[in-house]
Amino acid sequence: MKTTLRTDITVKDICEGFIYYQLEGKGLFGLAGKLTIQPEYQRNYIYADGKKDVAVIESLLKGYPLGLIYFNKVSDEKYEVLDGQQRITSFGRFVTNKSVFTVQTADAEEKGISNCPLCAIGHDANKLRIWKLTEMDADHVTAWSKGGATDIKNCQLLCKTHNRAKGNK
Ligand SMILES: [Zn+2]
């Protein structure tokens, strides 16, 4: 097997069009759809324990090296992650959630309602509550299996309580 060292692919490139599939707990795609992050045979995302994922983000923000990531070139414009899917899923989730959070919170503040859409339509004290990013989790509006769109518009953040309640349905 021929191995080529690529230093031109950035974290930003990989996060472009990043898709996380919540039901199966997998990062699915990145690199504007050219990269399959966790193919069928890969284990699910196991870094979401609030420790390993945080460690990845912290070292990234400090400018520490991520370590080598291996892609298997499937065809001209298609790659699969051979090694590094946990790291990629960690920063992909972070970047996606952060941008969704910014938009959703600005919108809620303008309307004077909670930034959790389900709290906002509720009848208790949380109706007006602005949650922090760390108090929320991503929810995919349309499940992937139902043909949900593959971009950020298909993702919203809910407070952890509502996210958990929805996940159990
Ligand atoms: Zn809520």
mmCIF file with all atom_site columns, C-alpha atoms and ligand atoms in Angstrom:
data_model
loop_
_atom_site.group_PDB
_atom_site.id
_atom_site.type_symbol
_atom_site.label_atom_id
_atom_site.label_alt_id
_atom_site.label_comp_id
_atom_site.label_asym_id
_atom_site.label_entity_id
_atom_site.label_seq_id
_atom_site.pdbx_PDB_ins_code
_atom_site.Cartn_x
_atom_site.Cartn_y
_atom_site.Cartn_z
_atom_site.occupancy
_atom_site.B_iso_or_equiv
_atom_site.pdbx_formal_charge
_atom_site.auth_seq_id
_atom_site.auth_comp_id
_atom_site.auth_asym_id
_atom_site.auth_atom_id
_atom_site.pdbx_PDB_model_num
ATOM   1   C  CA . MET A 1 1   ? 0.000   0.000  0.000  1.00 0.00 ? 1   MET A CA 1
ATOM   2   C  CA . LYS A 1 2   ? 1.293   3.434  -0.943 1.00 0.00 ? 2   LYS A CA 1
ATOM   3   C  CA . THR A 1 3   ? 1.135   6.047  1.810  1.00 0.00 ? 3   THR A CA 1
ATOM   4   C  CA . THR A 1 4   ? 1.163   9.774  1.048  1.00 0.00 ? 4   THR A CA 1
ATOM   5   C  CA . LEU A 1 5   ? 1.608   12.407 3.744  1.00 0.00 ? 5   LEU A CA 1
ATOM   6   C  CA . ARG A 1 6   ? -0.920  15.208 3.259  1.00 0.00 ? 6   ARG A CA 1
ATOM   7   C  CA . THR A 1 7   ? -0.478  18.381 5.288  1.00 0.00 ? 7   THR A CA 1
ATOM   8   C  CA . ASP A 1 8   ? -2.886  20.468 3.216  1.00 0.00 ? 8   ASP A CA 1
ATOM   9   C  CA . ILE A 1 9   ? -6.107  19.119 4.758  1.00 0.00 ? 9   ILE A CA 1
ATOM   10  C  CA . THR A 1 10  ? -7.144  21.312 7.697  1.00 0.00 ? 10  THR A CA 1
ATOM   11  C  CA . VAL A 1 11  ? -9.493  20.694 10.620 1.00 0.00 ? 11  VAL A CA 1
ATOM   12  C  CA . LYS A 1 12  ? -11.753 23.306 9.022  1.00 0.00 ? 12  LYS A CA 1
ATOM   13  C  CA . ASP A 1 13  ? -11.827 21.320 5.757  1.00 0.00 ? 13  ASP A CA 1
ATOM   14  C  CA . ILE A 1 14  ? -12.761 18.149 7.602  1.00 0.00 ? 14  ILE A CA 1
ATOM   15  C  CA . CYS A 1 15  ? -15.530 19.930 9.542  1.00 0.00 ? 15  CYS A CA 1
ATOM   16  C  CA . GLU A 1 16  ? -17.126 21.177 6.340  1.00 0.00 ? 16  GLU A CA 1
ATOM   17  C  CA . GLY A 1 17  ? -20.450 19.376 6.041  1.00 0.00 ? 17  GLY A CA 1
ATOM   18  C  CA . PHE A 1 18  ? -19.708 17.299 9.146  1.00 0.00 ? 18  PHE A CA 1
ATOM   19  C  CA . ILE A 1 19  ? -22.609 14.973 9.945  1.00 0.00 ? 19  ILE A CA 1
ATOM   20  C  CA . TYR A 1 20  ? -23.119 13.226 13.249 1.00 0.00 ? 20  TYR A CA 1
ATOM   21  C  CA . TYR A 1 21  ? -25.713 10.505 13.375 1.00 0.00 ? 21  TYR A CA 1
ATOM   22  C  CA . GLN A 1 22  ? -27.139 10.548 16.848 1.00 0.00 ? 22  GLN A CA 1
ATOM   23  C  CA . LEU A 1 23  ? -29.191 7.351  16.724 1.00 0.00 ? 23  LEU A CA 1
ATOM   24  C  CA . GLU A 1 24  ? -26.161 5.240  15.976 1.00 0.00 ? 24  GLU A CA 1
ATOM   25  C  CA . GLY A 1 25  ? -23.717 7.514  17.784 1.00 0.00 ? 25  GLY A CA 1
ATOM   26  C  CA . LYS A 1 26  ? -21.457 7.899  14.792 1.00 0.00 ? 26  LYS A CA 1
ATOM   27  C  CA . GLY A 1 27  ? -19.741 10.653 12.907 1.00 0.00 ? 27  GLY A CA 1
ATOM   28  C  CA . LEU A 1 28  ? -20.806 9.993  9.338  1.00 0.00 ? 28  LEU A CA 1
ATOM   29  C  CA . PHE A 1 29  ? -19.308 12.409 6.848  1.00 0.00 ? 29  PHE A CA 1
ATOM   30  C  CA . GLY A 1 30  ? -16.878 15.296 6.580  1.00 0.00 ? 30  GLY A CA 1
ATOM   31  C  CA . LEU A 1 31  ? -14.674 17.053 4.054  1.00 0.00 ? 31  LEU A CA 1
ATOM   32  C  CA . ALA A 1 32  ? -17.725 18.317 2.157  1.00 0.00 ? 32  ALA A CA 1
ATOM   33  C  CA . GLY A 1 33  ? -19.081 14.791 1.739  1.00 0.00 ? 33  GLY A CA 1
ATOM   34  C  CA . LYS A 1 34  ? -15.842 13.314 0.399  1.00 0.00 ? 34  LYS A CA 1
ATOM   35  C  CA . LEU A 1 35  ? -14.914 11.660 3.670  1.00 0.00 ? 35  LEU A CA 1
ATOM   36  C  CA . THR A 1 36  ? -16.710 8.749  5.307  1.00 0.00 ? 36  THR A CA 1
ATOM   37  C  CA . ILE A 1 37  ? -15.830 9.005  8.992  1.00 0.00 ? 37  ILE A CA 1
ATOM   38  C  CA . GLN A 1 38  ? -17.181 5.818  10.479 1.00 0.00 ? 38  GLN A CA 1
ATOM   39  C  CA . PRO A 1 39  ? -17.887 3.111  7.962  1.00 0.00 ? 39  PRO A CA 1
ATOM   40  C  CA . GLU A 1 40  ? -20.150 0.247  8.971  1.00 0.00 ? 40  GLU A CA 1
ATOM   41  C  CA . TYR A 1 41  ? -17.385 -1.871 10.412 1.00 0.00 ? 41  TYR A CA 1
ATOM   42  C  CA . GLN A 1 42  ? -16.043 0.869  12.680 1.00 0.00 ? 42  GLN A CA 1
ATOM   43  C  CA . ARG A 1 43  ? -17.026 1.028  16.309 1.00 0.00 ? 43  ARG A CA 1
ATOM   44  C  CA . ASN A 1 44  ? -19.278 3.837  17.430 1.00 0.00 ? 44  ASN A CA 1
ATOM   45  C  CA . TYR A 1 45  ? -18.141 7.103  18.876 1.00 0.00 ? 45  TYR A CA 1
ATOM   46  C  CA . ILE A 1 46  ? -16.850 6.403  22.361 1.00 0.00 ? 46  ILE A CA 1
ATOM   47  C  CA . TYR A 1 47  ? -15.161 9.710  23.172 1.00 0.00 ? 47  TYR A CA 1
ATOM   48  C  CA . ALA A 1 48  ? -18.404 11.426 24.215 1.00 0.00 ? 48  ALA A CA 1
ATOM   49  C  CA . ASP A 1 49  ? -17.731 10.947 27.915 1.00 0.00 ? 49  ASP A CA 1
ATOM   50  C  CA . GLY A 1 50  ? -16.965 14.589 28.665 1.00 0.00 ? 50  GLY A CA 1
ATOM   51  C  CA . LYS A 1 51  ? -13.300 13.670 29.207 1.00 0.00 ? 51  LYS A CA 1
ATOM   52  C  CA . LYS A 1 52  ? -11.757 12.231 26.060 1.00 0.00 ? 52  LYS A CA 1
ATOM   53  C  CA . ASP A 1 53  ? -13.695 14.556 23.766 1.00 0.00 ? 53  ASP A CA 1
ATOM   54  C  CA . VAL A 1 54  ? -12.850 17.571 25.929 1.00 0.00 ? 54  VAL A CA 1
ATOM   55  C  CA . ALA A 1 55  ? -9.173  16.575 25.891 1.00 0.00 ? 55  ALA A CA 1
ATOM   56  C  CA . VAL A 1 56  ? -9.167  16.485 22.078 1.00 0.00 ? 56  VAL A CA 1
ATOM   57  C  CA . ILE A 1 57  ? -10.778 19.936 21.831 1.00 0.00 ? 57  ILE A CA 1
ATOM   58  C  CA . GLU A 1 58  ? -8.505  21.437 24.471 1.00 0.00 ? 58  GLU A CA 1
ATOM   59  C  CA . SER A 1 59  ? -5.313  20.250 22.846 1.00 0.00 ? 59  SER A CA 1
ATOM   60  C  CA . LEU A 1 60  ? -6.596  21.399 19.464 1.00 0.00 ? 60  LEU A CA 1
ATOM   61  C  CA . LEU A 1 61  ? -7.406  24.883 20.799 1.00 0.00 ? 61  LEU A CA 1
ATOM   62  C  CA . LYS A 1 62  ? -3.945  25.059 22.361 1.00 0.00 ? 62  LYS A CA 1
ATOM   63  C  CA . GLY A 1 63  ? -2.385  24.242 19.009 1.00 0.00 ? 63  GLY A CA 1
ATOM   64  C  CA . TYR A 1 64  ? -1.014  20.839 20.011 1.00 0.00 ? 64  TYR A CA 1
ATOM   65  C  CA . PRO A 1 65  ? -0.603  18.250 17.275 1.00 0.00 ? 65  PRO A CA 1
ATOM   66  C  CA . LEU A 1 66  ? -3.546  15.913 16.813 1.00 0.00 ? 66  LEU A CA 1
ATOM   67  C  CA . GLY A 1 67  ? -1.369  13.031 15.769 1.00 0.00 ? 67  GLY A CA 1
ATOM   68  C  CA . LEU A 1 68  ? -1.494  11.385 12.386 1.00 0.00 ? 68  LEU A CA 1
ATOM   69  C  CA . ILE A 1 69  ? -4.862  10.573 10.933 1.00 0.00 ? 69  ILE A CA 1
ATOM   70  C  CA . TYR A 1 70  ? -5.097  7.878  8.287  1.00 0.00 ? 70  TYR A CA 1
ATOM   71  C  CA . PHE A 1 71  ? -7.497  7.968  5.357  1.00 0.00 ? 71  PHE A CA 1
ATOM   72  C  CA . ASN A 1 72  ? -8.017  5.144  2.962  1.00 0.00 ? 72  ASN A CA 1
ATOM   73  C  CA . LYS A 1 73  ? -8.461  6.468  -0.550 1.00 0.00 ? 73  LYS A CA 1
ATOM   74  C  CA . VAL A 1 74  ? -11.518 4.716  -1.973 1.00 0.00 ? 74  VAL A CA 1
ATOM   75  C  CA . SER A 1 75  ? -11.610 6.519  -5.302 1.00 0.00 ? 75  SER A CA 1
ATOM   76  C  CA . ASP A 1 76  ? -10.428 9.818  -6.758 1.00 0.00 ? 76  ASP A CA 1
ATOM   77  C  CA . GLU A 1 77  ? -12.538 12.040 -4.521 1.00 0.00 ? 77  GLU A CA 1
ATOM   78  C  CA . LYS A 1 78  ? -13.621 9.588  -1.835 1.00 0.00 ? 78  LYS A CA 1
ATOM   79  C  CA . TYR A 1 79  ? -11.895 8.734  1.424  1.00 0.00 ? 79  TYR A CA 1
ATOM   80  C  CA . GLU A 1 80  ? -12.611 6.646  4.493  1.00 0.00 ? 80  GLU A CA 1
ATOM   81  C  CA . VAL A 1 81  ? -11.097 7.213  7.914  1.00 0.00 ? 81  VAL A CA 1
ATOM   82  C  CA . LEU A 1 82  ? -8.895  4.282  8.804  1.00 0.00 ? 82  LEU A CA 1
ATOM   83  C  CA . ASP A 1 83  ? -7.557  5.741  12.028 1.00 0.00 ? 83  ASP A CA 1
ATOM   84  C  CA . GLY A 1 84  ? -8.697  8.967  13.708 1.00 0.00 ? 84  GLY A CA 1
ATOM   85  C  CA . GLN A 1 85  ? -12.479 8.681  13.639 1.00 0.00 ? 85  GLN A CA 1
ATOM   86  C  CA . GLN A 1 86  ? -12.791 9.389  17.382 1.00 0.00 ? 86  GLN A CA 1
ATOM   87  C  CA . ARG A 1 87  ? -10.689 12.552 17.128 1.00 0.00 ? 87  ARG A CA 1
ATOM   88  C  CA . ILE A 1 88  ? -12.517 13.750 14.003 1.00 0.00 ? 88  ILE A CA 1
ATOM   89  C  CA . THR A 1 89  ? -15.931 13.103 15.550 1.00 0.00 ? 89  THR A CA 1
ATOM   90  C  CA . SER A 1 90  ? -14.880 15.019 18.689 1.00 0.00 ? 90  SER A CA 1
ATOM   91  C  CA . PHE A 1 91  ? -13.924 18.206 16.900 1.00 0.00 ? 91  PHE A CA 1
ATOM   92  C  CA . GLY A 1 92  ? -16.634 17.844 14.250 1.00 0.00 ? 92  GLY A CA 1
ATOM   93  C  CA . ARG A 1 93  ? -19.314 17.759 16.940 1.00 0.00 ? 93  ARG A CA 1
ATOM   94  C  CA . PHE A 1 94  ? -17.722 20.656 18.771 1.00 0.00 ? 94  PHE A CA 1
ATOM   95  C  CA . VAL A 1 95  ? -17.543 22.914 15.706 1.00 0.00 ? 95  VAL A CA 1
ATOM   96  C  CA . THR A 1 96  ? -21.061 22.035 14.497 1.00 0.00 ? 96  THR A CA 1
ATOM   97  C  CA . ASN A 1 97  ? -22.689 22.463 17.908 1.00 0.00 ? 97  ASN A CA 1
ATOM   98  C  CA . LYS A 1 98  ? -20.897 25.727 18.479 1.00 0.00 ? 98  LYS A CA 1
ATOM   99  C  CA . SER A 1 99  ? -22.125 27.301 15.259 1.00 0.00 ? 99  SER A CA 1
ATOM   100 C  CA . VAL A 1 100 ? -25.679 26.002 15.730 1.00 0.00 ? 100 VAL A CA 1
ATOM   101 C  CA . PHE A 1 101 ? -25.605 27.323 19.312 1.00 0.00 ? 101 PHE A CA 1
ATOM   102 C  CA . THR A 1 102 ? -24.545 30.803 18.210 1.00 0.00 ? 102 THR A CA 1
ATOM   103 C  CA . VAL A 1 103 ? -27.348 31.111 15.645 1.00 0.00 ? 103 VAL A CA 1
ATOM   104 C  CA . GLN A 1 104 ? -30.029 29.565 17.856 1.00 0.00 ? 104 GLN A CA 1
ATOM   105 C  CA . THR A 1 105 ? -29.126 31.681 20.904 1.00 0.00 ? 105 THR A CA 1
ATOM   106 C  CA . ALA A 1 106 ? -29.004 34.970 18.992 1.00 0.00 ? 106 ALA A CA 1
ATOM   107 C  CA . ASP A 1 107 ? -32.409 34.170 17.525 1.00 0.00 ? 107 ASP A CA 1
ATOM   108 C  CA . ALA A 1 108 ? -33.888 33.272 20.942 1.00 0.00 ? 108 ALA A CA 1
ATOM   109 C  CA . GLU A 1 109 ? -32.492 36.390 22.584 1.00 0.00 ? 109 GLU A CA 1
ATOM   110 C  CA . GLU A 1 110 ? -34.023 38.523 19.885 1.00 0.00 ? 110 GLU A CA 1
ATOM   111 C  CA . LYS A 1 111 ? -37.414 36.910 20.474 1.00 0.00 ? 111 LYS A CA 1
ATOM   112 C  CA . GLY A 1 112 ? -36.962 36.900 24.261 1.00 0.00 ? 112 GLY A CA 1
ATOM   113 C  CA . ILE A 1 113 ? -37.529 33.151 24.596 1.00 0.00 ? 113 ILE A CA 1
ATOM   114 C  CA . SER A 1 114 ? -35.478 30.145 25.683 1.00 0.00 ? 114 SER A CA 1
ATOM   115 C  CA . ASN A 1 115 ? -32.812 28.952 23.271 1.00 0.00 ? 115 ASN A CA 1
ATOM   116 C  CA . CYS A 1 116 ? -34.123 25.400 23.742 1.00 0.00 ? 116 CYS A CA 1
ATOM   117 C  CA . PRO A 1 117 ? -37.052 25.305 21.270 1.00 0.00 ? 117 PRO A CA 1
ATOM   118 C  CA . LEU A 1 118 ? -38.940 22.828 23.465 1.00 0.00 ? 118 LEU A CA 1
ATOM   119 C  CA . CYS A 1 119 ? -38.465 24.915 26.624 1.00 0.00 ? 119 CYS A CA 1
ATOM   120 C  CA . ALA A 1 120 ? -39.627 27.959 24.661 1.00 0.00 ? 120 ALA A CA 1
ATOM   121 C  CA . ILE A 1 121 ? -43.028 26.381 23.976 1.00 0.00 ? 121 ILE A CA 1
ATOM   122 C  CA . GLY A 1 122 ? -43.327 24.997 27.506 1.00 0.00 ? 122 GLY A CA 1
ATOM   123 C  CA . HIS A 1 123 ? -45.146 26.417 30.496 1.00 0.00 ? 123 HIS A CA 1
ATOM   124 C  CA . ASP A 1 124 ? -42.570 26.478 33.264 1.00 0.00 ? 124 ASP A CA 1
ATOM   125 C  CA . ALA A 1 125 ? -39.762 28.791 34.393 1.00 0.00 ? 125 ALA A CA 1
ATOM   126 C  CA . ASN A 1 126 ? -37.414 27.485 31.685 1.00 0.00 ? 126 ASN A CA 1
ATOM   127 C  CA . LYS A 1 127 ? -39.595 29.123 29.043 1.00 0.00 ? 127 LYS A CA 1
ATOM   128 C  CA . LEU A 1 128 ? -37.273 32.131 29.043 1.00 0.00 ? 128 LEU A CA 1
ATOM   129 C  CA . ARG A 1 129 ? -34.066 30.373 29.994 1.00 0.00 ? 129 ARG A CA 1
ATOM   130 C  CA . ILE A 1 130 ? -30.935 30.829 27.918 1.00 0.00 ? 130 ILE A CA 1
ATOM   131 C  CA . TRP A 1 131 ? -28.937 27.631 28.347 1.00 0.00 ? 131 TRP A CA 1
ATOM   132 C  CA . LYS A 1 132 ? -25.177 27.429 28.001 1.00 0.00 ? 132 LYS A CA 1
ATOM   133 C  CA . LEU A 1 133 ? -23.684 25.318 25.232 1.00 0.00 ? 133 LEU A CA 1
ATOM   134 C  CA . THR A 1 134 ? -22.470 22.813 27.839 1.00 0.00 ? 134 THR A CA 1
ATOM   135 C  CA . GLU A 1 135 ? -26.041 22.415 29.079 1.00 0.00 ? 135 GLU A CA 1
ATOM   136 C  CA . MET A 1 136 ? -27.341 21.427 25.648 1.00 0.00 ? 136 MET A CA 1
ATOM   137 C  CA . ASP A 1 137 ? -27.064 18.520 23.245 1.00 0.00 ? 137 ASP A CA 1
ATOM   138 C  CA . ALA A 1 138 ? -27.567 18.264 19.510 1.00 0.00 ? 138 ALA A CA 1
ATOM   139 C  CA . ASP A 1 139 ? -30.698 16.747 18.132 1.00 0.00 ? 139 ASP A CA 1
ATOM   140 C  CA . HIS A 1 140 ? -31.226 15.894 14.520 1.00 0.00 ? 140 HIS A CA 1
ATOM   141 C  CA . VAL A 1 141 ? -34.530 17.261 13.362 1.00 0.00 ? 141 VAL A CA 1
ATOM   142 C  CA . THR A 1 142 ? -34.993 14.605 10.711 1.00 0.00 ? 142 THR A CA 1
ATOM   143 C  CA . ALA A 1 143 ? -33.375 11.253 11.318 1.00 0.00 ? 143 ALA A CA 1
ATOM   144 C  CA . TRP A 1 144 ? -30.748 10.274 8.803  1.00 0.00 ? 144 TRP A CA 1
ATOM   145 C  CA . SER A 1 145 ? -32.648 7.097  7.911  1.00 0.00 ? 145 SER A CA 1
ATOM   146 C  CA . LYS A 1 146 ? -35.638 9.223  6.909  1.00 0.00 ? 146 LYS A CA 1
ATOM   147 C  CA . GLY A 1 147 ? -33.523 11.101 4.425  1.00 0.00 ? 147 GLY A CA 1
ATOM   148 C  CA . GLY A 1 148 ? -32.668 14.067 6.647  1.00 0.00 ? 148 GLY A CA 1
ATOM   149 C  CA . ALA A 1 149 ? -30.748 16.819 4.902  1.00 0.00 ? 149 ALA A CA 1
ATOM   150 C  CA . THR A 1 150 ? -27.037 16.520 5.319  1.00 0.00 ? 150 THR A CA 1
ATOM   151 C  CA . ASP A 1 151 ? -26.244 19.932 6.681  1.00 0.00 ? 151 ASP A CA 1
ATOM   152 C  CA . ILE A 1 152 ? -26.344 22.119 9.713  1.00 0.00 ? 152 ILE A CA 1
ATOM   153 C  CA . LYS A 1 153 ? -29.970 23.171 9.114  1.00 0.00 ? 153 LYS A CA 1
ATOM   154 C  CA . ASN A 1 154 ? -30.944 19.654 10.078 1.00 0.00 ? 154 ASN A CA 1
ATOM   155 C  CA . CYS A 1 155 ? -29.447 20.023 13.528 1.00 0.00 ? 155 CYS A CA 1
ATOM   156 C  CA . GLN A 1 156 ? -30.818 21.870 16.543 1.00 0.00 ? 156 GLN A CA 1
ATOM   157 C  CA . LEU A 1 157 ? -29.702 21.999 20.140 1.00 0.00 ? 157 LEU A CA 1
ATOM   158 C  CA . LEU A 1 158 ? -32.032 21.078 22.978 1.00 0.00 ? 158 LEU A CA 1
ATOM   159 C  CA . CYS A 1 159 ? -31.434 21.372 26.709 1.00 0.00 ? 159 CYS A CA 1
ATOM   160 C  CA . LYS A 1 160 ? -30.147 18.063 28.071 1.00 0.00 ? 160 LYS A CA 1
ATOM   161 C  CA . THR A 1 161 ? -33.490 17.176 29.684 1.00 0.00 ? 161 THR A CA 1
ATOM   162 C  CA . HIS A 1 162 ? -35.454 17.631 26.475 1.00 0.00 ? 162 HIS A CA 1
ATOM   163 C  CA . ASN A 1 163 ? -32.793 15.928 24.416 1.00 0.00 ? 163 ASN A CA 1
ATOM   164 C  CA . ARG A 1 164 ? -32.901 12.896 26.662 1.00 0.00 ? 164 ARG A CA 1
ATOM   165 C  CA . ALA A 1 165 ? -36.699 12.812 26.597 1.00 0.00 ? 165 ALA A CA 1
ATOM   166 C  CA . LYS A 1 166 ? -36.708 12.924 22.802 1.00 0.00 ? 166 LYS A CA 1
ATOM   167 C  CA . GLY A 1 167 ? -34.068 10.228 22.499 1.00 0.00 ? 167 GLY A CA 1
ATOM   168 C  CA . ASN A 1 168 ? -36.224 7.774  24.400 1.00 0.00 ? 168 ASN A CA 1
ATOM   169 C  CA . LYS A 1 169 ? -39.087 7.934  21.944 1.00 0.00 ? 169 LYS A CA 1
HETATM 170 ZN ZN . ZN  B 2 .   ? -35.565 22.320 26.952 1.00 0.00 ? 1   ZN  B ZN 1
#
